[in-house]
Amino acid sequence: MKLTRNCLGNIGKMLDFYSQFNPSPLSIKQFIDFGLSACERKSFIFLRKELPVRLANIMKEIHLLPENLLKMPSVGIVNNLYITSFEEIIHFEKVDVNETTLDKFCQALIKIRNRHTDVVQTMAQGVLELKESHDVDIQTENSIQYFLDRFFMSRISIRMLINQHTLLFGGQLNGHSRHVGCIDPSCDVIGVIKDAYENARFLCDQYYLASPELRVKQHNGKFEQKLERSNEIRIIYVPSHLYHMLFELFKNSMRAVMEHHGCDSDNYPPLEVLLVRGKEDICVKISDRGGGIPRSQTDHLFKYMYSTAPQPSKSDAHTVPLAGYGYGLPLSRLYARYLHGDIVLLSCEGYGTDAIIYLKALSTEANELLPIFNKTSSKFYRTPV
Ligand SMILES: CS(=O)(=O)N1CCC(Oc2ccc(-c3c(C(=O)NC[C@H]4CC[C@H](C(=O)O)CC4)noc3-c3cc(Cl)c(O)cc3O)cc2)CC1
């Protein structure tokens, strides 16, 4: 179904209007500073424009997707979710700013966040529907890779804005008193590493009846901007994002180690984690001796088309806990890139793999990386005549 302005009606005009604006990236320092001043009216005024801009920018790209993908039932479901949420949010464009509209806005954000909970799985289902119904050429595969990276990055950024507003002004008690919304101004990186390891280890023990140990080392560079009184390495970051990356990487390392050394081994090589604070980067390197993967295969692990496989049925979902049938690794890299970090895999086939998470050491450099809909991005989709 080709989505044109007339089948979208007035929404098409509003999409054209809001997509002409570029999204406004915020740095984590701006999130913190704004959160500490905590003015709900200012947040409302900013979000009632910024959220439609970010939604419209990515919705215009959805409409440029290869026809074969766009007509998949699950992609149609996602598109309709976005249209519904876009309509709901532009309703606040010209309302008076008062207690009632502020409360209604918060409720609308919570409703939108809940509506979009399963969008990642639904898009993965759409890719699966395409793979099962059409031959996919390399041009289409590249367009899908380009789109999904931008689509999921946009989704991360929109959920970040919604979470900040609803956590700061939604009335719920802040479980972590020092947190500013979902940001921890003094995130204990080692603590998150141990949490992610223990939870991945639990799944590994469940399936393999054993798991590799963890060894952690840290090196805190001697730089004036050190925040910590002790030698601990703490950063201003979103703990849930860091946890997501670490949990995925630990699952992959554990799966490689257990598969490579066989289940009857009683002496698995430990996972070694090195945490380093540099002047520009915070690095978390996870090193395993899981046998590694050939250099020719490493990039495939980040590919949505390559990793989309039939969803394990609920009954056997517990049987292959470490096998990512979702998009664990590509999404983890997007979480790192969202605030100008990255995830890099360095594998030595026959020995093991190093996975490095790079984060910005300075909150002023940890800016949102946002996809912008424009002629350049559109050209990427338009198949040459
Ligand atoms: C898209 S996803 O996020 O959902 N997800 C990505 C992850 C994937 O699961 C995994 C897990 C581990 C590995 C793996 C192997 C491995 O398996 N070697 C043995 C094969 C080497 C090629 C060989 C061949 O040539 O085909 C056939 C054996 N070796 O090193 C790693 C490894 C990978 C990551 Cl990313 C890491 O962080 C740490 C690691 O040690 C591969 C795949 C599920 C899907």
CSV table of N, CA and C in Angstrom, one decimal, residues 18 41 44-49 87-106 108:
chain,number,residue,atom,x,y,z
A,18,TYR,N,5.9,19.0,10.0
A,18,TYR,CA,6.9,18.7,11.1
A,18,TYR,C,8.2,18.1,10.6
A,41,ARG,N,6.5,23.0,32.7
A,41,ARG,CA,6.0,23.8,31.6
A,41,ARG,C,7.0,23.9,30.4
A,44,PHE,N,7.2,20.7,28.7
A,44,PHE,CA,6.0,20.5,27.8
A,44,PHE,C,6.1,21.3,26.5
A,45,ILE,N,6.5,22.5,26.7
A,45,ILE,CA,6.6,23.4,25.5
A,45,ILE,C,7.7,22.9,24.5
A,46,PHE,N,8.8,22.3,25.1
A,46,PHE,CA,9.8,21.7,24.2
A,46,PHE,C,9.3,20.5,23.5
A,47,LEU,N,8.7,19.6,24.3
A,47,LEU,CA,8.3,18.2,23.8
A,47,LEU,C,7.1,18.3,22.8
A,48,ARG,N,6.2,19.2,23.0
A,48,ARG,CA,5.0,19.2,22.1
A,48,ARG,C,5.4,19.6,20.7
A,49,LYS,N,6.6,20.1,20.6
A,49,LYS,CA,7.2,20.4,19.2
A,49,LYS,C,8.2,19.3,18.8
A,87,GLU,N,-0.8,11.6,15.8
A,87,GLU,CA,-2.1,12.4,15.9
A,87,GLU,C,-2.3,12.8,17.4
A,88,GLU,N,-2.0,11.9,18.3
A,88,GLU,CA,-2.3,12.2,19.7
A,88,GLU,C,-1.4,13.3,20.2
A,89,ILE,N,-0.2,13.3,19.8
A,89,ILE,CA,0.8,14.3,20.3
A,89,ILE,C,0.6,15.7,19.7
A,90,ILE,N,0.2,15.8,18.4
A,90,ILE,CA,0.0,17.1,17.8
A,90,ILE,C,-1.3,17.8,18.3
A,91,HIS,N,-2.1,17.0,19.0
A,91,HIS,CA,-3.3,17.5,19.6
A,91,HIS,C,-2.9,18.6,20.6
A,92,PHE,N,-1.7,18.5,21.2
A,92,PHE,CA,-1.3,19.5,22.2
A,92,PHE,C,-0.6,20.7,21.7
A,93,GLU,N,-0.6,20.8,20.3
A,93,GLU,CA,0.2,21.9,19.7
A,93,GLU,C,-0.3,23.2,20.1
A,94,LYS,N,-1.6,23.4,20.2
A,94,LYS,CA,-2.1,24.8,20.4
A,94,LYS,C,-2.9,24.9,21.7
A,95,VAL,N,-2.8,23.9,22.6
A,95,VAL,CA,-3.6,24.0,23.9
A,95,VAL,C,-3.0,25.0,24.8
A,96,ASP,N,-3.8,25.5,25.7
A,96,ASP,CA,-3.3,26.4,26.8
A,96,ASP,C,-2.5,25.5,27.7
A,97,VAL,N,-1.5,26.2,28.3
A,97,VAL,CA,-0.6,25.4,29.3
A,97,VAL,C,-1.2,25.6,30.7
A,98,ASN,N,-1.8,24.6,31.2
A,98,ASN,CA,-2.3,24.7,32.6
A,98,ASN,C,-2.1,23.3,33.2
A,99,GLU,N,-2.5,23.2,34.5
A,99,GLU,CA,-2.3,21.9,35.2
A,99,GLU,C,-3.0,20.8,34.5
A,100,THR,N,-4.2,21.0,34.0
A,100,THR,CA,-5.0,19.9,33.3
A,100,THR,C,-4.2,19.4,32.1
A,101,THR,N,-3.8,20.4,31.2
A,101,THR,CA,-3.1,19.9,30.0
A,101,THR,C,-1.8,19.3,30.3
A,102,LEU,N,-1.1,19.8,31.4
A,102,LEU,CA,0.2,19.1,31.7
A,102,LEU,C,-0.1,17.7,32.2
A,103,ASP,N,-1.1,17.5,33.0
A,103,ASP,CA,-1.4,16.1,33.4
A,103,ASP,C,-1.8,15.2,32.2
A,104,LYS,N,-2.7,15.8,31.3
A,104,LYS,CA,-3.1,15.0,30.1
A,104,LYS,C,-1.9,14.7,29.2
A,105,PHE,N,-1.0,15.6,29.2
A,105,PHE,CA,0.2,15.4,28.3
A,105,PHE,C,1.0,14.2,28.9
A,106,CYS,N,1.2,14.2,30.2
A,106,CYS,CA,2.0,13.1,30.8
A,106,CYS,C,1.3,11.8,30.6
A,108,ALA,N,-0.7,11.0,28.1
A,108,ALA,CA,-0.6,10.7,26.7
A,108,ALA,C,0.8,10.1,26.4
